[in-house]
């Protein structure tokens, strides 16, 4: 399905990464796998370093630190927004919503719509869609969109399929009305029949966590994982992305009557370097127009990777200039989405460490 | 020019790929090996195998890999 939004813009982006850095070489010691093969994988997939939280750190800790940074530096007025959207798959609790926990910890005003959205790697575009819709209301002047996940806490360190690429992080994106008559085009698709391709099987009410669900099992290829852990069918996800995402982007461009050559960057979810290079090749897009260096420096932090690819690669450029970009995100659900917009003239575009 | 078997041998030196007709069923090639193989084939032959073609059926044995290369304009 397609959406379009008029006169909305992203005004600033902050990403928050844990100061704790792990290296793939360290992780390799946990894998029951020959070192030479692991090193080949490192080269192809771009695994090198990733940021993970220390034990006990939750999504609200990263979000609160980020908002306090913005308040303290005069980049956001604590009463200057009317909605706070949190997109996460690793909330502090089942209930209450973590967005309310953030509101409470910062003692924010009561005239504030707080909302949690359970979404993952496609969560930046999903969050933006929600923010743009809220801005149709006169009472909503500005929306704070937070994407945050600490999925390292739900990933088995002995699972070579997922642990080396997972990263924890948060981002805060300020969304507001654009005084210019700009148009943002969006395409989105979902397929719930493939919901098991990315899943944490236990811990919900269908299969509550128990001593049995915490037991590490041999799940093939010498990987050990419990039902409490993130499970990713890497081959299924890879093929899903390669087949569905190029078509979605082509349809988006056709709907917007914009040729790909007029797009400055395709800012994709950062799954791994190999997947992104294949995606760029399929689109016949120069690889330099699709930066793919986030996983090797920070890991794949779910819905935060698009804000991170922006703050890591384009911060200076987007503070000074505007570029026509496509945001392409895809993952759990399964969900795939793409958004075409003018991005730039940002009030802030930076990355900080926690703590 | 290296043969497909040479390239596979570099990735998994412990196996003889000329004797198997189903690498996955015989436990010789997992999904990450497939990724390493594609990256090596791309580099060796100066091609970019489509991501949509990176499926187990195309990496079942030496003949299916050769067919994939032919599809990409390479005569292995």
PDB file of C-alpha atoms in Angstrom, chain A residues 54-318:
ATOM      1  CA  UNK A  54      26.152  -3.913  29.867  1.00  0.00           C
ATOM      2  CA  UNK A  55      23.946  -6.300  31.908  1.00  0.00           C
ATOM      3  CA  UNK A  56      20.798  -4.663  33.195  1.00  0.00           C
ATOM      4  CA  UNK A  57      20.669  -1.758  30.741  1.00  0.00           C
ATOM      5  CA  UNK A  58      17.217  -1.287  29.203  1.00  0.00           C
ATOM      6  CA  UNK A  59      15.706   0.611  26.306  1.00  0.00           C
ATOM      7  CA  UNK A  60      14.408   3.385  28.576  1.00  0.00           C
ATOM      8  CA  UNK A  61      17.963   3.993  29.896  1.00  0.00           C
ATOM      9  CA  UNK A  62      19.264   4.743  26.384  1.00  0.00           C
ATOM     10  CA  UNK A  63      16.211   6.843  25.504  1.00  0.00           C
ATOM     11  CA  UNK A  64      16.301   8.908  28.706  1.00  0.00           C
ATOM     12  CA  UNK A  65      20.035   9.581  28.261  1.00  0.00           C
ATOM     13  CA  UNK A  66      19.391  10.767  24.698  1.00  0.00           C
ATOM     14  CA  UNK A  67      16.508  13.057  25.629  1.00  0.00           C
ATOM     15  CA  UNK A  68      18.460  14.520  28.555  1.00  0.00           C
ATOM     16  CA  UNK A  69      21.301  15.277  26.127  1.00  0.00           C
ATOM     17  CA  UNK A  70      18.905  17.125  23.815  1.00  0.00           C
ATOM     18  CA  UNK A  71      17.303  19.093  26.668  1.00  0.00           C
ATOM     19  CA  UNK A  72      20.650  19.984  28.222  1.00  0.00           C
ATOM     20  CA  UNK A  73      22.108  21.233  24.953  1.00  0.00           C
ATOM     21  CA  UNK A  74      19.081  23.287  23.962  1.00  0.00           C
ATOM     22  CA  UNK A  75      18.330  21.058  20.957  1.00  0.00           C
ATOM     23  CA  UNK A  76      14.821  20.172  22.125  1.00  0.00           C
ATOM     24  CA  UNK A  77      12.499  21.955  24.526  1.00  0.00           C
ATOM     25  CA  UNK A  78      11.102  19.520  27.117  1.00  0.00           C
ATOM     26  CA  UNK A  79       7.613  20.970  26.535  1.00  0.00           C
ATOM     27  CA  UNK A  80       8.106  21.393  22.811  1.00  0.00           C
ATOM     28  CA  UNK A  81       6.573  18.105  21.637  1.00  0.00           C
ATOM     29  CA  UNK A  82       3.129  16.579  21.988  1.00  0.00           C
ATOM     30  CA  UNK A  83       3.687  12.917  21.140  1.00  0.00           C
ATOM     31  CA  UNK A  84       6.357  10.423  22.073  1.00  0.00           C
ATOM     32  CA  UNK A  85       6.466   7.265  19.973  1.00  0.00           C
ATOM     33  CA  UNK A  86       8.731   4.409  20.981  1.00  0.00           C
ATOM     34  CA  UNK A  87       9.391   1.620  18.479  1.00  0.00           C
ATOM     35  CA  UNK A  88      10.969  -1.396  20.151  1.00  0.00           C
ATOM     36  CA  UNK A  89      10.903  -5.172  20.403  1.00  0.00           C
ATOM     37  CA  UNK A  90      12.717  -5.224  23.723  1.00  0.00           C
ATOM     38  CA  UNK A  91      10.569  -3.172  26.110  1.00  0.00           C
ATOM     39  CA  UNK A  92      11.479  -2.733  29.757  1.00  0.00           C
ATOM     40  CA  UNK A  93       8.309  -4.629  30.746  1.00  0.00           C
ATOM     41  CA  UNK A  94       5.225  -6.268  29.165  1.00  0.00           C
ATOM     42  CA  UNK A  95       3.310  -3.455  30.829  1.00  0.00           C
ATOM     43  CA  UNK A  96       3.264  -0.488  31.217  1.00  0.00           C
ATOM     44  CA  UNK A  97       4.374   0.908  27.846  1.00  0.00           C
ATOM     45  CA  UNK A  98       8.050   1.864  27.948  1.00  0.00           C
ATOM     46  CA  UNK A  99       7.117   5.222  26.395  1.00  0.00           C
ATOM     47  CA  UNK A 100       5.226   5.980  29.627  1.00  0.00           C
ATOM     48  CA  UNK A 101       8.235   4.916  31.674  1.00  0.00           C
ATOM     49  CA  UNK A 102      10.349   7.394  29.687  1.00  0.00           C
ATOM     50  CA  UNK A 103       7.719  10.097  30.213  1.00  0.00           C
ATOM     51  CA  UNK A 104       7.686   9.414  33.947  1.00  0.00           C
ATOM     52  CA  UNK A 105      11.449   9.270  34.405  1.00  0.00           C
ATOM     53  CA  UNK A 106      11.801  12.662  32.716  1.00  0.00           C
ATOM     54  CA  UNK A 107       8.719  14.103  34.415  1.00  0.00           C
ATOM     55  CA  UNK A 108       7.337  15.228  31.047  1.00  0.00           C
ATOM     56  CA  UNK A 109       4.018  17.076  30.743  1.00  0.00           C
ATOM     57  CA  UNK A 110       0.699  15.213  30.915  1.00  0.00           C
ATOM     58  CA  UNK A 111      -0.500  16.644  27.589  1.00  0.00           C
ATOM     59  CA  UNK A 112       1.593  14.084  25.789  1.00  0.00           C
ATOM     60  CA  UNK A 113       0.547  11.086  23.708  1.00  0.00           C
ATOM     61  CA  UNK A 114       2.855   8.189  24.592  1.00  0.00           C
ATOM     62  CA  UNK A 115       2.730   5.140  22.377  1.00  0.00           C
ATOM     63  CA  UNK A 116       4.762   1.948  22.014  1.00  0.00           C
ATOM     64  CA  UNK A 117       4.927   0.211  18.652  1.00  0.00           C
ATOM     65  CA  UNK A 118       6.175  -3.376  18.453  1.00  0.00           C
ATOM     66  CA  UNK A 119       8.269  -3.305  15.297  1.00  0.00           C
ATOM     67  CA  UNK A 120      11.837  -4.121  14.415  1.00  0.00           C
ATOM     68  CA  UNK A 121      14.099  -3.498  11.495  1.00  0.00           C
ATOM     69  CA  UNK A 122      11.348  -1.727   9.533  1.00  0.00           C
ATOM     70  CA  UNK A 123      10.535   0.336  12.595  1.00  0.00           C
ATOM     71  CA  UNK A 124      12.027   3.619  11.502  1.00  0.00           C
ATOM     72  CA  UNK A 125       9.705   3.988   8.515  1.00  0.00           C
ATOM     73  CA  UNK A 126       6.749   2.606  10.515  1.00  0.00           C
ATOM     74  CA  UNK A 127       7.444   5.165  13.259  1.00  0.00           C
ATOM     75  CA  UNK A 128       7.711   7.991  10.747  1.00  0.00           C
ATOM     76  CA  UNK A 129       4.367   7.032   9.185  1.00  0.00           C
ATOM     77  CA  UNK A 130       2.762   7.226  12.632  1.00  0.00           C
ATOM     78  CA  UNK A 131       4.473  10.536  13.402  1.00  0.00           C
ATOM     79  CA  UNK A 132       3.350  12.081  10.107  1.00  0.00           C
ATOM     80  CA  UNK A 133      -0.235  10.970  10.761  1.00  0.00           C
ATOM     81  CA  UNK A 134      -0.202  12.512  14.246  1.00  0.00           C
ATOM     82  CA  UNK A 135       1.040  15.790  12.785  1.00  0.00           C
ATOM     83  CA  UNK A 136      -2.246  16.044  10.887  1.00  0.00           C
ATOM     84  CA  UNK A 137      -3.724  16.993  14.264  1.00  0.00           C
ATOM     85  CA  UNK A 138      -3.580  20.674  15.085  1.00  0.00           C
ATOM     86  CA  UNK A 139      -2.788  19.880  18.720  1.00  0.00           C
ATOM     87  CA  UNK A 140       0.379  18.029  17.766  1.00  0.00           C
ATOM     88  CA  UNK A 141       3.153  20.461  16.919  1.00  0.00           C
ATOM     89  CA  UNK A 142       6.089  18.114  17.063  1.00  0.00           C
ATOM     90  CA  UNK A 143       6.649  14.363  17.544  1.00  0.00           C
ATOM     91  CA  UNK A 144       9.577  12.649  19.218  1.00  0.00           C
ATOM     92  CA  UNK A 145      10.160   9.304  17.545  1.00  0.00           C
ATOM     93  CA  UNK A 146      12.388   6.931  19.508  1.00  0.00           C
ATOM     94  CA  UNK A 147      13.687   3.716  18.003  1.00  0.00           C
ATOM     95  CA  UNK A 148      15.504   1.552  20.512  1.00  0.00           C
ATOM     96  CA  UNK A 149      16.454  -2.075  21.024  1.00  0.00           C
ATOM     97  CA  UNK A 150      18.737  -4.050  23.330  1.00  0.00           C
ATOM     98  CA  UNK A 151      18.383  -7.367  21.568  1.00  0.00           C
ATOM     99  CA  UNK A 152      21.868  -8.545  22.553  1.00  0.00           C
ATOM    100  CA  UNK A 153      20.162  -9.460  25.832  1.00  0.00           C
ATOM    101  CA  UNK A 154      17.923 -11.860  23.905  1.00  0.00           C
ATOM    102  CA  UNK A 155      20.606 -13.357  21.654  1.00  0.00           C
ATOM    103  CA  UNK A 156      22.701 -16.433  22.340  1.00  0.00           C
ATOM    104  CA  UNK A 157      26.446 -15.656  22.361  1.00  0.00           C
ATOM    105  CA  UNK A 158      26.910 -19.185  21.006  1.00  0.00           C
ATOM    106  CA  UNK A 159      24.741 -18.530  17.933  1.00  0.00           C
ATOM    107  CA  UNK A 160      26.992 -17.524  15.074  1.00  0.00           C
ATOM    108  CA  UNK A 161      23.919 -16.749  12.916  1.00  0.00           C
ATOM    109  CA  UNK A 162      22.869 -13.782  14.998  1.00  0.00           C
ATOM    110  CA  UNK A 163      25.164 -12.776  17.863  1.00  0.00           C
ATOM    111  CA  UNK A 164      28.076 -11.301  15.860  1.00  0.00           C
ATOM    112  CA  UNK A 165      25.818  -8.954  13.966  1.00  0.00           C
ATOM    113  CA  UNK A 166      23.445  -7.818  16.698  1.00  0.00           C
ATOM    114  CA  UNK A 167      23.962  -4.354  18.133  1.00  0.00           C
ATOM    115  CA  UNK A 168      22.137  -2.330  20.770  1.00  0.00           C
ATOM    116  CA  UNK A 169      21.287   1.334  20.253  1.00  0.00           C
ATOM    117  CA  UNK A 170      18.621   4.013  20.337  1.00  0.00           C
ATOM    118  CA  UNK A 171      17.770   6.953  18.128  1.00  0.00           C
ATOM    119  CA  UNK A 172      15.685  10.047  18.670  1.00  0.00           C
ATOM    120  CA  UNK A 173      14.178  11.676  15.605  1.00  0.00           C
ATOM    121  CA  UNK A 174      12.312  14.950  15.757  1.00  0.00           C
ATOM    122  CA  UNK A 175       9.431  15.119  13.293  1.00  0.00           C
ATOM    123  CA  UNK A 176       7.505  18.316  12.607  1.00  0.00           C
ATOM    124  CA  UNK A 177       5.614  20.292   9.976  1.00  0.00           C
ATOM    125  CA  UNK A 178       7.582  21.574   7.004  1.00  0.00           C
ATOM    126  CA  UNK A 179       6.857  25.209   6.079  1.00  0.00           C
ATOM    127  CA  UNK A 180       7.547  24.192   2.471  1.00  0.00           C
ATOM    128  CA  UNK A 181       4.967  22.302   0.421  1.00  0.00           C
ATOM    129  CA  UNK A 182       6.986  19.096   0.350  1.00  0.00           C
ATOM    130  CA  UNK A 183       5.646  15.612  -0.431  1.00  0.00           C
ATOM    131  CA  UNK A 184       6.823  12.366   1.145  1.00  0.00           C
ATOM    132  CA  UNK A 185       5.956   9.157  -0.705  1.00  0.00           C
ATOM    133  CA  UNK A 186       5.844   5.827   1.109  1.00  0.00           C
ATOM    134  CA  UNK A 187       5.249   2.199   0.128  1.00  0.00           C
ATOM    135  CA  UNK A 188       4.698  -0.530   2.663  1.00  0.00           C
ATOM    136  CA  UNK A 189       3.946  -4.242   2.579  1.00  0.00           C
ATOM    137  CA  UNK A 190       3.582  -6.932   5.229  1.00  0.00           C
ATOM    138  CA  UNK A 191       3.289 -10.719   5.159  1.00  0.00           C
ATOM    139  CA  UNK A 192       2.318 -12.349   8.428  1.00  0.00           C
ATOM    140  CA  UNK A 193       2.475 -15.861   6.964  1.00  0.00           C
ATOM    141  CA  UNK A 194       6.246 -15.548   7.236  1.00  0.00           C
ATOM    142  CA  UNK A 195       6.202 -14.301  10.842  1.00  0.00           C
ATOM    143  CA  UNK A 196       8.436 -17.123  12.097  1.00  0.00           C
ATOM    144  CA  UNK A 197      11.436 -16.076   9.996  1.00  0.00           C
ATOM    145  CA  UNK A 198      12.435 -13.651  12.761  1.00  0.00           C
ATOM    146  CA  UNK A 199      11.165 -14.574  16.172  1.00  0.00           C
ATOM    147  CA  UNK A 200      11.811 -14.937  19.874  1.00  0.00           C
ATOM    148  CA  UNK A 201       9.802 -18.128  20.438  1.00  0.00           C
ATOM    149  CA  UNK A 202       9.498 -18.033  24.244  1.00  0.00           C
ATOM    150  CA  UNK A 203       8.765 -15.327  26.768  1.00  0.00           C
ATOM    151  CA  UNK A 204       5.280 -14.321  25.619  1.00  0.00           C
ATOM    152  CA  UNK A 205       2.081 -15.962  26.756  1.00  0.00           C
ATOM    153  CA  UNK A 206       2.065 -18.570  23.963  1.00  0.00           C
ATOM    154  CA  UNK A 207       5.244 -20.086  25.386  1.00  0.00           C
ATOM    155  CA  UNK A 208       6.169 -18.510  28.727  1.00  0.00           C
ATOM    156  CA  UNK A 209       9.822 -18.511  29.745  1.00  0.00           C
ATOM    157  CA  UNK A 210      10.737 -21.451  31.957  1.00  0.00           C
ATOM    158  CA  UNK A 211      13.864 -23.403  32.891  1.00  0.00           C
ATOM    159  CA  UNK A 212      13.173 -25.553  29.794  1.00  0.00           C
ATOM    160  CA  UNK A 213      13.042 -22.596  27.398  1.00  0.00           C
ATOM    161  CA  UNK A 214      16.380 -21.375  28.771  1.00  0.00           C
ATOM    162  CA  UNK A 215      18.213 -24.583  27.821  1.00  0.00           C
ATOM    163  CA  UNK A 216      20.682 -24.163  24.964  1.00  0.00           C
ATOM    164  CA  UNK A 217      19.912 -26.511  22.070  1.00  0.00           C
ATOM    165  CA  UNK A 218      22.009 -27.505  19.090  1.00  0.00           C
ATOM    166  CA  UNK A 219      20.134 -25.863  16.213  1.00  0.00           C
ATOM    167  CA  UNK A 220      22.505 -26.961  13.459  1.00  0.00           C
ATOM    168  CA  UNK A 221      25.792 -25.709  12.039  1.00  0.00           C
ATOM    169  CA  UNK A 222      27.211 -25.998  15.589  1.00  0.00           C
ATOM    170  CA  UNK A 223      25.057 -23.123  16.819  1.00  0.00           C
ATOM    171  CA  UNK A 224      23.587 -23.249  20.323  1.00  0.00           C
ATOM    172  CA  UNK A 225      20.438 -21.319  21.112  1.00  0.00           C
ATOM    173  CA  UNK A 226      17.545 -21.428  23.600  1.00  0.00           C
ATOM    174  CA  UNK A 227      13.873 -20.794  22.895  1.00  0.00           C
ATOM    175  CA  UNK A 228      14.267 -17.603  24.947  1.00  0.00           C
ATOM    176  CA  UNK A 229      16.666 -16.310  22.302  1.00  0.00           C
ATOM    177  CA  UNK A 230      16.254 -14.481  19.031  1.00  0.00           C
ATOM    178  CA  UNK A 231      15.925 -16.903  16.130  1.00  0.00           C
ATOM    179  CA  UNK A 232      16.662 -15.734  12.623  1.00  0.00           C
ATOM    180  CA  UNK A 233      16.233 -17.837   9.520  1.00  0.00           C
ATOM    181  CA  UNK A 234      19.084 -16.099   7.709  1.00  0.00           C
ATOM    182  CA  UNK A 235      18.494 -17.681   4.293  1.00  0.00           C
ATOM    183  CA  UNK A 236      14.761 -16.937   4.322  1.00  0.00           C
ATOM    184  CA  UNK A 237      15.346 -13.328   5.365  1.00  0.00           C
ATOM    185  CA  UNK A 238      18.076 -12.834   2.778  1.00  0.00           C
ATOM    186  CA  UNK A 239      15.893 -14.100  -0.047  1.00  0.00           C
ATOM    187  CA  UNK A 240      12.898 -12.128   1.159  1.00  0.00           C
ATOM    188  CA  UNK A 241      14.921  -8.917   1.012  1.00  0.00           C
ATOM    189  CA  UNK A 242      16.461  -9.614  -2.389  1.00  0.00           C
ATOM    190  CA  UNK A 243      13.115 -10.448  -3.981  1.00  0.00           C
ATOM    191  CA  UNK A 244      10.702  -8.016  -2.309  1.00  0.00           C
ATOM    192  CA  UNK A 245      12.689  -4.849  -1.610  1.00  0.00           C
ATOM    193  CA  UNK A 246      13.924  -3.945  -5.133  1.00  0.00           C
ATOM    194  CA  UNK A 247      10.378  -4.277  -6.484  1.00  0.00           C
ATOM    195  CA  UNK A 248       9.017  -2.121  -3.665  1.00  0.00           C
ATOM    196  CA  UNK A 249      11.570   0.611  -4.366  1.00  0.00           C
ATOM    197  CA  UNK A 250      10.862   0.504  -8.093  1.00  0.00           C
ATOM    198  CA  UNK A 251       7.122   0.827  -7.405  1.00  0.00           C
ATOM    199  CA  UNK A 252       7.727   3.714  -5.012  1.00  0.00           C
ATOM    200  CA  UNK A 253       9.770   5.585  -7.603  1.00  0.00           C
ATOM    201  CA  UNK A 254       7.139   4.940 -10.262  1.00  0.00           C
ATOM    202  CA  UNK A 255       4.363   6.202  -7.975  1.00  0.00           C
ATOM    203  CA  UNK A 256       6.382   9.348  -7.234  1.00  0.00           C
ATOM    204  CA  UNK A 257       7.488   9.766 -10.888  1.00  0.00           C
ATOM    205  CA  UNK A 258      11.092  10.087  -9.751  1.00  0.00           C
ATOM    206  CA  UNK A 259      13.892   8.174 -11.548  1.00  0.00           C
ATOM    207  CA  UNK A 260      16.473   6.415  -9.408  1.00  0.00           C
ATOM    208  CA  UNK A 261      19.201   8.655 -10.878  1.00  0.00           C
ATOM    209  CA  UNK A 262      17.602  11.618  -9.098  1.00  0.00           C
ATOM    210  CA  UNK A 263      17.985   9.936  -5.717  1.00  0.00           C
ATOM    211  CA  UNK A 264      21.141  10.942  -3.854  1.00  0.00           C
ATOM    212  CA  UNK A 265      21.185   8.068  -1.368  1.00  0.00           C
ATOM    213  CA  UNK A 266      19.289   4.907  -0.625  1.00  0.00           C
ATOM    214  CA  UNK A 267      19.613   4.642   3.140  1.00  0.00           C
ATOM    215  CA  UNK A 268      18.868   1.039   3.853  1.00  0.00           C
ATOM    216  CA  UNK A 269      18.411  -0.926   7.022  1.00  0.00           C
ATOM    217  CA  UNK A 270      21.868  -2.278   7.856  1.00  0.00           C
ATOM    218  CA  UNK A 271      21.469  -6.042   7.905  1.00  0.00           C
ATOM    219  CA  UNK A 272      24.967  -6.939   6.756  1.00  0.00           C
ATOM    220  CA  UNK A 273      27.346  -5.654   4.102  1.00  0.00           C
ATOM    221  CA  UNK A 274      26.889  -8.610   1.741  1.00  0.00           C
ATOM    222  CA  UNK A 275      23.107  -8.216   1.679  1.00  0.00           C
ATOM    223  CA  UNK A 276      23.336  -4.494   1.015  1.00  0.00           C
ATOM    224  CA  UNK A 277      25.862  -4.863  -1.780  1.00  0.00           C
ATOM    225  CA  UNK A 278      23.613  -7.418  -3.468  1.00  0.00           C
ATOM    226  CA  UNK A 279      20.640  -5.106  -3.027  1.00  0.00           C
ATOM    227  CA  UNK A 280      22.521  -2.183  -4.589  1.00  0.00           C
ATOM    228  CA  UNK A 281      23.633  -4.365  -7.508  1.00  0.00           C
ATOM    229  CA  UNK A 282      20.083  -5.550  -8.096  1.00  0.00           C
ATOM    230  CA  UNK A 283      18.867  -1.944  -8.198  1.00  0.00           C
ATOM    231  CA  UNK A 284      21.791  -1.047 -10.503  1.00  0.00           C
ATOM    232  CA  UNK A 285      22.685   1.574  -7.917  1.00  0.00           C
ATOM    233  CA  UNK A 286      26.327   2.550  -7.345  1.00  0.00           C
ATOM    234  CA  UNK A 287      27.301   0.952  -4.035  1.00  0.00           C
ATOM    235  CA  UNK A 288      28.538   4.336  -2.741  1.00  0.00           C
ATOM    236  CA  UNK A 289      24.934   5.567  -2.845  1.00  0.00           C
ATOM    237  CA  UNK A 290      23.929   2.858  -0.385  1.00  0.00           C
ATOM    238  CA  UNK A 291      26.281   3.097   2.613  1.00  0.00           C
ATOM    239  CA  UNK A 292      26.783  -0.322   4.223  1.00  0.00           C
ATOM    240  CA  UNK A 293      29.324   0.321   6.979  1.00  0.00           C
ATOM    241  CA  UNK A 294      27.150   0.328  10.100  1.00  0.00           C
ATOM    242  CA  UNK A 295      27.264  -3.383  10.920  1.00  0.00           C
ATOM    243  CA  UNK A 296      31.069  -3.477  10.933  1.00  0.00           C
ATOM    244  CA  UNK A 297      31.299  -0.583  13.404  1.00  0.00           C
ATOM    245  CA  UNK A 298      28.192  -0.921  15.573  1.00  0.00           C
ATOM    246  CA  UNK A 299      26.241  -4.066  14.661  1.00  0.00           C
ATOM    247  CA  UNK A 300      22.685  -4.353  13.427  1.00  0.00           C
ATOM    248  CA  UNK A 301      20.535  -2.442  15.899  1.00  0.00           C
ATOM    249  CA  UNK A 302      17.154  -3.199  14.346  1.00  0.00           C
ATOM    250  CA  UNK A 303      15.064  -0.060  13.718  1.00  0.00           C
ATOM    251  CA  UNK A 304      17.949   2.208  14.715  1.00  0.00           C
ATOM    252  CA  UNK A 305      20.197   1.360  11.783  1.00  0.00           C
ATOM    253  CA  UNK A 306      18.784   3.936   9.356  1.00  0.00           C
ATOM    254  CA  UNK A 307      19.221   6.827  11.824  1.00  0.00           C
ATOM    255  CA  UNK A 308      22.682   5.415  12.515  1.00  0.00           C
ATOM    256  CA  UNK A 309      23.716   5.224   8.869  1.00  0.00           C
ATOM    257  CA  UNK A 310      22.661   8.883   8.651  1.00  0.00           C
ATOM    258  CA  UNK A 311      24.450  10.147  11.773  1.00  0.00           C
ATOM    259  CA  UNK A 312      27.567   8.072  11.072  1.00  0.00           C
ATOM    260  CA  UNK A 313      27.999   8.920   7.384  1.00  0.00           C
ATOM    261  CA  UNK A 314      26.074  12.057   6.513  1.00  0.00           C
ATOM    262  CA  UNK A 315      25.911  14.208   9.651  1.00  0.00           C
ATOM    263  CA  UNK A 316      27.842  17.212   8.384  1.00  0.00           C
ATOM    264  CA  UNK A 317      26.319  17.016   4.903  1.00  0.00           C
ATOM    265  CA  UNK A 318      22.746  16.912   6.186  1.00  0.00           C
TER     266      UNK A 318
END
